[in-house]
mmCIF file of C-alpha atoms and ligand atoms in Angstrom:
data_model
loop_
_atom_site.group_PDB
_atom_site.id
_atom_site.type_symbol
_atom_site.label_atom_id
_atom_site.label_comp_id
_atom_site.label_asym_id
_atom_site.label_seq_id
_atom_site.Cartn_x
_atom_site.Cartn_y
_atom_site.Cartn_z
ATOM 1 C CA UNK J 3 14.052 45.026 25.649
ATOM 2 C CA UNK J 4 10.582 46.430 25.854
ATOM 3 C CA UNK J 5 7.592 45.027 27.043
ATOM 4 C CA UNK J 6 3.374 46.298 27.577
ATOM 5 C CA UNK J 7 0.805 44.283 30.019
ATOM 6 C CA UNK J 8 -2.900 44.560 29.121
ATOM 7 C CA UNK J 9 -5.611 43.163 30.809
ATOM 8 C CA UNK J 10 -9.014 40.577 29.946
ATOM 9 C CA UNK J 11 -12.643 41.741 29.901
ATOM 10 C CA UNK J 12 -15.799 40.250 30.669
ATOM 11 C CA UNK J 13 -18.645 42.075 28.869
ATOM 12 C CA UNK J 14 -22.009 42.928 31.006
ATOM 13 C CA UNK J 15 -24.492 43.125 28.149
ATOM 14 C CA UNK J 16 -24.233 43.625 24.695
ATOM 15 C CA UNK J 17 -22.141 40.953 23.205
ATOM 16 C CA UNK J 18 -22.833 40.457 19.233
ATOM 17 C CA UNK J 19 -25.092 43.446 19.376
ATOM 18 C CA UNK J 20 -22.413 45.526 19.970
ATOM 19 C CA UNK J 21 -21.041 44.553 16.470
ATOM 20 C CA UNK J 22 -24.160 46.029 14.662
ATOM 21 C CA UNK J 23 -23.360 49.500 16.500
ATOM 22 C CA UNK J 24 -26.047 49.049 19.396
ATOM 23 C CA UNK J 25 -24.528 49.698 22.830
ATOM 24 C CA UNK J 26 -22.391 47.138 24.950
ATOM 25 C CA UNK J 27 -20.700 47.568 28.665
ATOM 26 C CA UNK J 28 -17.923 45.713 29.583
ATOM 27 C CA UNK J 29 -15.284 46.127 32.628
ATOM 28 C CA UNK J 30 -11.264 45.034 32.551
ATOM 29 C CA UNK J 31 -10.950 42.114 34.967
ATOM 30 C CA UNK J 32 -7.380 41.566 36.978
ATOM 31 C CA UNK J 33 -6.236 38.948 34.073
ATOM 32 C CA UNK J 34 -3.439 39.845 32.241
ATOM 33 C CA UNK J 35 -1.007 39.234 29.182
ATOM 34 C CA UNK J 36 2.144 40.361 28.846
ATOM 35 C CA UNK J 37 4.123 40.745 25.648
ATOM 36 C CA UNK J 38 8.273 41.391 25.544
ATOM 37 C CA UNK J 39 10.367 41.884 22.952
ATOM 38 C CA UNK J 40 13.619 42.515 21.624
ATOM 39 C CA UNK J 41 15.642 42.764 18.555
ATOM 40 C CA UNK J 42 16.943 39.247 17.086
ATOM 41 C CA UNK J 43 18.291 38.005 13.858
ATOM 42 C CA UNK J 44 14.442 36.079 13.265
ATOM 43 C CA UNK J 45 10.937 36.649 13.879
ATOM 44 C CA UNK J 46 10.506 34.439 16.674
ATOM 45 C CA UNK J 47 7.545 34.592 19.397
ATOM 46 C CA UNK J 48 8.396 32.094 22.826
ATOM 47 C CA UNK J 49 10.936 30.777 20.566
ATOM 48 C CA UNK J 50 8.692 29.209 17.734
ATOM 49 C CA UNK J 51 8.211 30.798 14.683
ATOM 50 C CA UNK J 52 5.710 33.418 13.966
ATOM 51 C CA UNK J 53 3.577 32.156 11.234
ATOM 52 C CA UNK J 54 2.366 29.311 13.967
ATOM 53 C CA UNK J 55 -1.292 30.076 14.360
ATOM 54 C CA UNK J 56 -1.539 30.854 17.815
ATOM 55 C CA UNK J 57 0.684 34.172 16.877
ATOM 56 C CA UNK J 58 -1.799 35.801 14.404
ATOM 57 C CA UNK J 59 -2.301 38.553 16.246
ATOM 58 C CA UNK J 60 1.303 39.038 17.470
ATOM 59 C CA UNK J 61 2.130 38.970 13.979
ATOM 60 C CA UNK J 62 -0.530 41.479 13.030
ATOM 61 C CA UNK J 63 0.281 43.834 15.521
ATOM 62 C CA UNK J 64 3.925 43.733 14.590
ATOM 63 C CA UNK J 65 3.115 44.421 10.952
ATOM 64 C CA UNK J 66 0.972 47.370 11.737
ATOM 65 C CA UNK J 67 3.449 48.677 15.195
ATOM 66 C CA UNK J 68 6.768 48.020 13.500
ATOM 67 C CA UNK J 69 8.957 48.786 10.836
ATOM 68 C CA UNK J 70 12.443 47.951 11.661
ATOM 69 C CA UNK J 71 14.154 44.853 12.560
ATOM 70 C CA UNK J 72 13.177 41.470 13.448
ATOM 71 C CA UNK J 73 11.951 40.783 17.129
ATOM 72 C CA UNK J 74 11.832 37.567 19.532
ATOM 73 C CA UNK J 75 8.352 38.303 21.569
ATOM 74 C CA UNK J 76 8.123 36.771 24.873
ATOM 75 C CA UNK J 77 4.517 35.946 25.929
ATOM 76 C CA UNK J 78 2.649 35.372 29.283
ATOM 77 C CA UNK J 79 -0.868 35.282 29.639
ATOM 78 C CA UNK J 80 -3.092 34.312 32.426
ATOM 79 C CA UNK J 81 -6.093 34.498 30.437
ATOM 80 C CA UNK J 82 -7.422 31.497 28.950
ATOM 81 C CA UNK J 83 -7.499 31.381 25.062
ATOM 82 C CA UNK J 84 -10.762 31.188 23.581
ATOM 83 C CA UNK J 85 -13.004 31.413 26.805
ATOM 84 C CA UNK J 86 -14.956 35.010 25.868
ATOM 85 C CA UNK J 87 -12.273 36.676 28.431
ATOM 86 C CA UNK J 88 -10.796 38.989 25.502
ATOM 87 C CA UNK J 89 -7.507 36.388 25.604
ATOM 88 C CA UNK J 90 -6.520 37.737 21.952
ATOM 89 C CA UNK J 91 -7.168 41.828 22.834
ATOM 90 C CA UNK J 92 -5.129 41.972 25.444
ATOM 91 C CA UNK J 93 -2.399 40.365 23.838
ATOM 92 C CA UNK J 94 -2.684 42.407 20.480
ATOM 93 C CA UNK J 95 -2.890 45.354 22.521
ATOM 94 C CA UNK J 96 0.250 44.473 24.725
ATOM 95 C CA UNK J 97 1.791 43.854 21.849
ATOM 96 C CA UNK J 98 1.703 46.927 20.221
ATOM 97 C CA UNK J 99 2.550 49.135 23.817
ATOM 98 C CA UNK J 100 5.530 46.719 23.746
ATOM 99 C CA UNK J 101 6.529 47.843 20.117
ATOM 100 C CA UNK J 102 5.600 51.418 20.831
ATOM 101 C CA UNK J 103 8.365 51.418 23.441
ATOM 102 C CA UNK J 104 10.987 49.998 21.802
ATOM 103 C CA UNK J 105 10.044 52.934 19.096
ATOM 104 C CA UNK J 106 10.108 55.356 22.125
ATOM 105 C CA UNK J 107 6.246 56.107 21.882
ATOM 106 C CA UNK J 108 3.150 55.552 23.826
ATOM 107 C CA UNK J 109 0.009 56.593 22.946
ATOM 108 C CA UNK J 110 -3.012 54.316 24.313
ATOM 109 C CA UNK J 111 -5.615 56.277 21.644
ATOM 110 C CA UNK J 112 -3.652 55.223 18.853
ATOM 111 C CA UNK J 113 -2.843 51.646 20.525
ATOM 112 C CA UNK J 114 -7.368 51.031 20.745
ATOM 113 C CA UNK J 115 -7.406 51.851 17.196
ATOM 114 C CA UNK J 116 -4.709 49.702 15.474
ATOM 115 C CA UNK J 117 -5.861 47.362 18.358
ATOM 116 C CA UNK J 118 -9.377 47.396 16.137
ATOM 117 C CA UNK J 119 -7.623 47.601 12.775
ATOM 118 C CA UNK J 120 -5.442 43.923 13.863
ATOM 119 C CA UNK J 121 -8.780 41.984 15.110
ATOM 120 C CA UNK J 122 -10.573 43.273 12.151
ATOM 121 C CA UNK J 123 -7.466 41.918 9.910
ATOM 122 C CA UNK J 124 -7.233 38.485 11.907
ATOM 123 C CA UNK J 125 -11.268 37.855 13.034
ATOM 124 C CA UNK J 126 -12.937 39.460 10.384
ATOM 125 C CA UNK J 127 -16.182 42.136 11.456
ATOM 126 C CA UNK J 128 -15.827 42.741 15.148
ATOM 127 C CA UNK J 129 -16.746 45.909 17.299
ATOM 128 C CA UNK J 130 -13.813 47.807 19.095
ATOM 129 C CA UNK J 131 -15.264 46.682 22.304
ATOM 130 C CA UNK J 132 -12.470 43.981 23.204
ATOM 131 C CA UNK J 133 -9.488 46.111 21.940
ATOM 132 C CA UNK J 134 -11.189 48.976 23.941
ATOM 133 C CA UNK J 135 -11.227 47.555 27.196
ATOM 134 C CA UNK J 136 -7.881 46.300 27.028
ATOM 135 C CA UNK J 137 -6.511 49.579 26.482
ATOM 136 C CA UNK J 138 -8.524 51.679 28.602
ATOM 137 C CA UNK J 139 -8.819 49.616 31.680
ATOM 138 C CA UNK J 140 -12.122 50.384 34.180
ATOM 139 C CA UNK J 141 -15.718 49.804 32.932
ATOM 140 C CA UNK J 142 -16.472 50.831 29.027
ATOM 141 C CA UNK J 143 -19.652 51.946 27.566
ATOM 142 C CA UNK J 144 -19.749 51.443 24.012
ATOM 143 C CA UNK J 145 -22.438 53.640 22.081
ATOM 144 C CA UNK J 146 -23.170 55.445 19.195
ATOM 145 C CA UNK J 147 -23.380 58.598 20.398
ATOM 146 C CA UNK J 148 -21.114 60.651 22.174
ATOM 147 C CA UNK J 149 -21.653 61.396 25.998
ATOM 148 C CA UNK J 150 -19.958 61.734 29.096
ATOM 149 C CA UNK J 151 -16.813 60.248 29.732
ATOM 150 C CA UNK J 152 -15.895 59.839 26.056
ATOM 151 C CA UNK J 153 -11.950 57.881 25.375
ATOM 152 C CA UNK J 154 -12.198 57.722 22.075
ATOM 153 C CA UNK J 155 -14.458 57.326 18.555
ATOM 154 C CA UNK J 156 -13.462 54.489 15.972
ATOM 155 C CA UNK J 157 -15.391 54.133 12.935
ATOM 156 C CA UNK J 158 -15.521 51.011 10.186
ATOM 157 C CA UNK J 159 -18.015 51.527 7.303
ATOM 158 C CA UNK J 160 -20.552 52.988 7.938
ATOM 159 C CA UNK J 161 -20.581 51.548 11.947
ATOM 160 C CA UNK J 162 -18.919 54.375 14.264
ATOM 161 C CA UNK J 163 -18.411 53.313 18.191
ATOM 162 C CA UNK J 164 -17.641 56.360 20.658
ATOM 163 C CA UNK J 165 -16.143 54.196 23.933
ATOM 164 C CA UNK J 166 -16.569 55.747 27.113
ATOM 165 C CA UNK J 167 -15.427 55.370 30.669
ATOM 166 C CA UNK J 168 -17.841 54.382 32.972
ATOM 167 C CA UNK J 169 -17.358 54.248 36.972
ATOM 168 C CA UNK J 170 -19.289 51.120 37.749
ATOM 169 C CA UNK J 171 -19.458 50.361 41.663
ATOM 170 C CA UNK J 172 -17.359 47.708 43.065
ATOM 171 C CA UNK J 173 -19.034 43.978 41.805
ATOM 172 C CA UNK J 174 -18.677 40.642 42.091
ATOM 173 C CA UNK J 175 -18.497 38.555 39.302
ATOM 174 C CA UNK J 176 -17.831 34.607 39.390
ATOM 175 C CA UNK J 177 -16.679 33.231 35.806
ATOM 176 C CA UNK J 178 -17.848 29.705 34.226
ATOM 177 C CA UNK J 179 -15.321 28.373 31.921
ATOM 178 C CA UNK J 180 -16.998 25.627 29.953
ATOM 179 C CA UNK J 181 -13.679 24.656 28.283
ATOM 180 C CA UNK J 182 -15.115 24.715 25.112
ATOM 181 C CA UNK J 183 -12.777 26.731 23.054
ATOM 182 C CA UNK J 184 -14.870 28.790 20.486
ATOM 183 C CA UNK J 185 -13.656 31.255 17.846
ATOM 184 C CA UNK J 186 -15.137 34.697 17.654
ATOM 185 C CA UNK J 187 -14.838 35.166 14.073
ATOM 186 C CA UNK J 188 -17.611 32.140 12.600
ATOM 187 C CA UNK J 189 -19.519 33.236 15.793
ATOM 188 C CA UNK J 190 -19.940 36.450 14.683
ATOM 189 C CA UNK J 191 -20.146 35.915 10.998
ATOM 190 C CA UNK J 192 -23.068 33.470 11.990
ATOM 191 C CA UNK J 193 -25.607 36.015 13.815
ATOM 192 C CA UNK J 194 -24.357 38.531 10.851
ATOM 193 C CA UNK J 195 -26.376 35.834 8.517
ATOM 194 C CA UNK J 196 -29.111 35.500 10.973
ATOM 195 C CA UNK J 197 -30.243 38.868 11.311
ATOM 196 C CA UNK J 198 -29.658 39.226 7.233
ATOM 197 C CA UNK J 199 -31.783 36.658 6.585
ATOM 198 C CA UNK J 200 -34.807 37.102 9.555
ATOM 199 C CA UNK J 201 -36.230 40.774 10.138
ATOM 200 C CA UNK J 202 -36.752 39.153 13.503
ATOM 201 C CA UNK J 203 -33.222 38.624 14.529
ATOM 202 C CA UNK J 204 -32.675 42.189 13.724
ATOM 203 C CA UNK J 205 -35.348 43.187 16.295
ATOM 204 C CA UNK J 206 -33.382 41.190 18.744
ATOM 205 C CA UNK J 207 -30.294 42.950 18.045
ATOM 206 C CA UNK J 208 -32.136 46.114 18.646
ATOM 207 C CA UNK J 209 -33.292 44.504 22.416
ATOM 208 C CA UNK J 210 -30.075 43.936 23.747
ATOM 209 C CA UNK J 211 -28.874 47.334 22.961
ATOM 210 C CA UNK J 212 -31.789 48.875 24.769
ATOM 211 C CA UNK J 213 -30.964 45.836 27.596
ATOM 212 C CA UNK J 214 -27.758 47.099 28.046
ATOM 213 C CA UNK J 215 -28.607 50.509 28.038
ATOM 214 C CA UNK J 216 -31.345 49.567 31.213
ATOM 215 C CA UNK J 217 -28.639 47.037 32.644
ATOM 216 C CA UNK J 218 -26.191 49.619 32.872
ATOM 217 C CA UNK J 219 -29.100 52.317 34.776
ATOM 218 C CA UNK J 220 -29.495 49.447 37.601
ATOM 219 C CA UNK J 221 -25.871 48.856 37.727
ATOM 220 C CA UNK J 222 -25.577 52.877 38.536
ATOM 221 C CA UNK J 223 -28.016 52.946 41.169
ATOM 222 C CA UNK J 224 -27.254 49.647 42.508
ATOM 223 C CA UNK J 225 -30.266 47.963 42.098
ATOM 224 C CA UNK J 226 -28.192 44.166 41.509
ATOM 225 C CA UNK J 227 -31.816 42.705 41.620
ATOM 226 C CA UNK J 228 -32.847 44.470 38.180
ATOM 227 C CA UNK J 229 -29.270 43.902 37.015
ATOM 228 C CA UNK J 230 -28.982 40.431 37.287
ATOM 229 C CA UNK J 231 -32.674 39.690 35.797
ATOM 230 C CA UNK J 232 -31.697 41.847 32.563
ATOM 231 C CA UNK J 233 -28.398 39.467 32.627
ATOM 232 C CA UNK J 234 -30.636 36.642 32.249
ATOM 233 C CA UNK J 235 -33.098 37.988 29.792
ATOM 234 C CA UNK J 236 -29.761 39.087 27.599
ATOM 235 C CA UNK J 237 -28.848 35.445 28.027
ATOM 236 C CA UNK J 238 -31.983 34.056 26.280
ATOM 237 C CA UNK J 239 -31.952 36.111 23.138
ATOM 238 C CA UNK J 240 -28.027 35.538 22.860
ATOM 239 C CA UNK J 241 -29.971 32.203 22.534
ATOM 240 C CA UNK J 242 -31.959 33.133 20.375
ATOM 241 C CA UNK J 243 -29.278 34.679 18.437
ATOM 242 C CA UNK J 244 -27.515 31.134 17.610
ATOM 243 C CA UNK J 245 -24.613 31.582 20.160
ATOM 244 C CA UNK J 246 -25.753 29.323 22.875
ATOM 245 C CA UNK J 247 -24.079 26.040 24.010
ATOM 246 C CA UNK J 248 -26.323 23.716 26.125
ATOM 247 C CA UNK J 249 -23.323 23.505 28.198
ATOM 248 C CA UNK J 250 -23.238 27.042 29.018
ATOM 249 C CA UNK J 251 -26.989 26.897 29.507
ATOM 250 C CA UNK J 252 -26.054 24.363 32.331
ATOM 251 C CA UNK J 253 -23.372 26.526 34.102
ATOM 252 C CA UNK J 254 -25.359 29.265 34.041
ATOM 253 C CA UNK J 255 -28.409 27.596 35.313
ATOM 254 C CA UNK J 256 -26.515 26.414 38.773
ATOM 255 C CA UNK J 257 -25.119 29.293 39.005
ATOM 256 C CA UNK J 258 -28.551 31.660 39.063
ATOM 257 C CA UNK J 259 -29.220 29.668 42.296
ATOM 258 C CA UNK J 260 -27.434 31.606 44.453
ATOM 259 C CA UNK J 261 -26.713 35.097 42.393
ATOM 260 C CA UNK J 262 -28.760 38.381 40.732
ATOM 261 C CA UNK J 263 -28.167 36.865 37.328
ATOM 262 C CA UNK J 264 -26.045 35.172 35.126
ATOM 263 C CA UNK J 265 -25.423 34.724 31.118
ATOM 264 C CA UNK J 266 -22.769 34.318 28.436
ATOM 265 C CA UNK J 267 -20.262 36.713 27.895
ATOM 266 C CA UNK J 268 -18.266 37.050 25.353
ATOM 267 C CA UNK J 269 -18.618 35.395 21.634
ATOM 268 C CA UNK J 270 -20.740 32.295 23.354
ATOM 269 C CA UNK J 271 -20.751 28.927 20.946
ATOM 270 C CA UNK J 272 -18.639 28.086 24.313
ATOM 271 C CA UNK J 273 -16.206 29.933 26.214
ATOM 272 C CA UNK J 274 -17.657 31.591 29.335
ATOM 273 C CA UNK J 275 -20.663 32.559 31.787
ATOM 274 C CA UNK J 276 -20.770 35.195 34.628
ATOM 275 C CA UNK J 277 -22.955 35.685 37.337
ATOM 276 C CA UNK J 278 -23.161 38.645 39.427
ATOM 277 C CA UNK J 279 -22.816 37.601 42.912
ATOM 278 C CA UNK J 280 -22.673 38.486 46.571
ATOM 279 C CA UNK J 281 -21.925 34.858 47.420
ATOM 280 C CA UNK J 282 -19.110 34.217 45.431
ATOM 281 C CA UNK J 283 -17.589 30.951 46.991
ATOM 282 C CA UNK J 284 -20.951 28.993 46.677
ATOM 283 C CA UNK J 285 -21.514 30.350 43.105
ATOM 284 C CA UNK J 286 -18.124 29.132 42.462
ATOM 285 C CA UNK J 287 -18.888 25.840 43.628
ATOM 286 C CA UNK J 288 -22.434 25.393 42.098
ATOM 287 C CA UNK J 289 -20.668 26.051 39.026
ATOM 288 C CA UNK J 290 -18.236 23.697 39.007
ATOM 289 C CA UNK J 291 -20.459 20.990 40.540
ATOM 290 C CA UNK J 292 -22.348 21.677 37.199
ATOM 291 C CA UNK J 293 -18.861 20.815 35.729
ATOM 292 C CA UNK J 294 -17.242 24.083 34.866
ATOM 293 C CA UNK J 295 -13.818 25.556 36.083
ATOM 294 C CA UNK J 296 -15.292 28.363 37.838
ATOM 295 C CA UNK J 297 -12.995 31.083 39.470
ATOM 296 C CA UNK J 298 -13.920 34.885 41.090
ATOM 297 C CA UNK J 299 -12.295 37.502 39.161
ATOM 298 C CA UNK J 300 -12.415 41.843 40.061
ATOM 299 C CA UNK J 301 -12.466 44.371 37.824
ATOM 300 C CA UNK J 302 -9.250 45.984 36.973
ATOM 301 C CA UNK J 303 -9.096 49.777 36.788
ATOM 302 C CA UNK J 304 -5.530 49.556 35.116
ATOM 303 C CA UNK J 305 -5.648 49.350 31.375
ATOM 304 C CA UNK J 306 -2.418 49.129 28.437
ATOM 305 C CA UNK J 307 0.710 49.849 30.593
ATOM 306 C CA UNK J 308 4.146 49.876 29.469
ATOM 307 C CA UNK J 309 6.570 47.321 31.327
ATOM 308 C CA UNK J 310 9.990 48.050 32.159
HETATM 309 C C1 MEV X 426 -16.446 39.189 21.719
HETATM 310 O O1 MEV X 426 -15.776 39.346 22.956
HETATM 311 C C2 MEV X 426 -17.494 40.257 21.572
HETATM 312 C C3 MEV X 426 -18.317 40.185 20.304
HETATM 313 O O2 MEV X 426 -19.337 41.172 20.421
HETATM 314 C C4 MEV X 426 -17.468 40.420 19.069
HETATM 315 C C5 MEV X 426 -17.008 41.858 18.920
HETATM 316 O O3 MEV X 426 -17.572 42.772 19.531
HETATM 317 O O4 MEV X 426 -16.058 42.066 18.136
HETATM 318 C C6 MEV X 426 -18.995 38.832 20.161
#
């Protein structure tokens, strides 16, 4: 038996925009899935068959990580499915750490990119930025360019993302779970018909990337007050984007109360806030007064790992 743990995300700024190449910063939160497996006579995942649709990505990761005989995958994951919290990367990419150590390998560079290569295959367009994180562990800058601190470059068409670590000071983030499961895939296909149909939605695009860019400067220095007001300004044109949920709009409205600022994260339509916070228990409460299921979560410097 072999097994790989990898853990969730919660991205900063730059969701969506990300996708069109602009930059995006995200950090690994202590959430994590866990894949085993072990030769069998069938394909099986948690004893069900592998073709059930909750094991697309299991089975994509197996068809790209493994050659040999059929495998039973065990799977345990504490993050919830289809709440922006990168449920899907983490398990794709501890699936394929599992499968690289039955095959006696381990290489996290070339885990990231069939990582990308299996969302691509089961979501359709996507960014590395997910698949990244989960692999790399720690705070990721995604960019064109590459700077300090590079991990790795992955390219698609004529998109290329260079990922890059990125020591962000210790935070505190409270999560809003709307518990409105949304898939990425029509999310992102969506704003991909936005922006080519309005000039303006392109311009947008081009915001959050320079948004994240500033977002990231105040993180560096500190300054939580200029942080959390470009969280909320990335909030609105997510908005504007098409990704919004009144719902989320809510959550992340109570929560701004009593924290720097506080948005969507993640594919939106649903899923998840965060707020940056120095008060964590009372924005925990505000948001789940305001009826979401709101827990505290730290960032998680680990990244793929093998298990024993
Ligand atoms: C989803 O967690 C992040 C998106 O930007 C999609 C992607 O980057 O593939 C919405």
């Amino acid at each position: 038996m072999a097994g790989g743990s990898a853990p969730g995300k919660l991205i900063l700024f730059g969701e969506h925009a990300v996708v069109f190449g602009e930059p995006a910063l995200s950090t690994a939160i202590d959430l994590r899935a866990e894949v085993y497996v072990r030769p069998h006579a069938q394909w099986l995942a948690d004893g069900m068959s592998l073709d059930e649709p909750r094991y697309r990505y299991v089975k994509a990761a197996a068809r790209r990580g493994w050659s040999g005989e059929p495998l039973w995958f065990e799977i345990r994951s504490m993050i919830p499915v289809g709440s922006g919290l990168g449920s899907s990367a983490a398990v794709t990419v501890a699936t394929l750490a599992a499968l690289g150590s039955l095959g006696g390998t381990f290489d996290p560079v070339a885990i990231a990119r069939d990582a990308f290569e299996v969302e691509h295959e089961v979501q359709g367009r996507a960014s590395p930025i997910d698949t990244s994180t989960a692999t790399a562990g720690g705070g990721v800058l995604v960019r064109r360019d590459v700077g300090e601190g590079l991990l790795w470059t992955l390219r698609r068409d004529t998109r290329t993302w260079s990922l890059h670590r990125c020591d962000l000071p210790p935070l505190t983030f409270v999560v809003g779970d709307t518990g409105i499961g949304a898939a990425t895939g029509p999310l992102v296909a969506g704003v991909k018909e936005r922006v080519d149909r309005d000039p303006r939605m392109g311009e947008v695009v081009r915001e959050i990337g320079g948004i994240t860019l500033d977002g990231l400067g105040a993180l560096l220095r500190k300054d939580l007050v200029a942080a959390g007001e470009l969280m909320d300004r990335n909030h609105g044109l997510l908005n504007t984007l098409g990704v919004g949920h009144p719902r989320l709009d809510r959550l992340v409205e109570a929560a701004r109360r009593t924290s720097y600022g506080a948005k969507l994260t993640g594919a939106g339509g649903g899923g998840s806030m965060v707020a940056l916070t120095d008060r964590p228990e009372e924005t925990r409460r505000a948001i789940g007064a305001a009826g979401g299921r709101a827990f505290a979560v730290a960032t998680e410097p680990d990244g793929v790992r093998r298990l024993p």
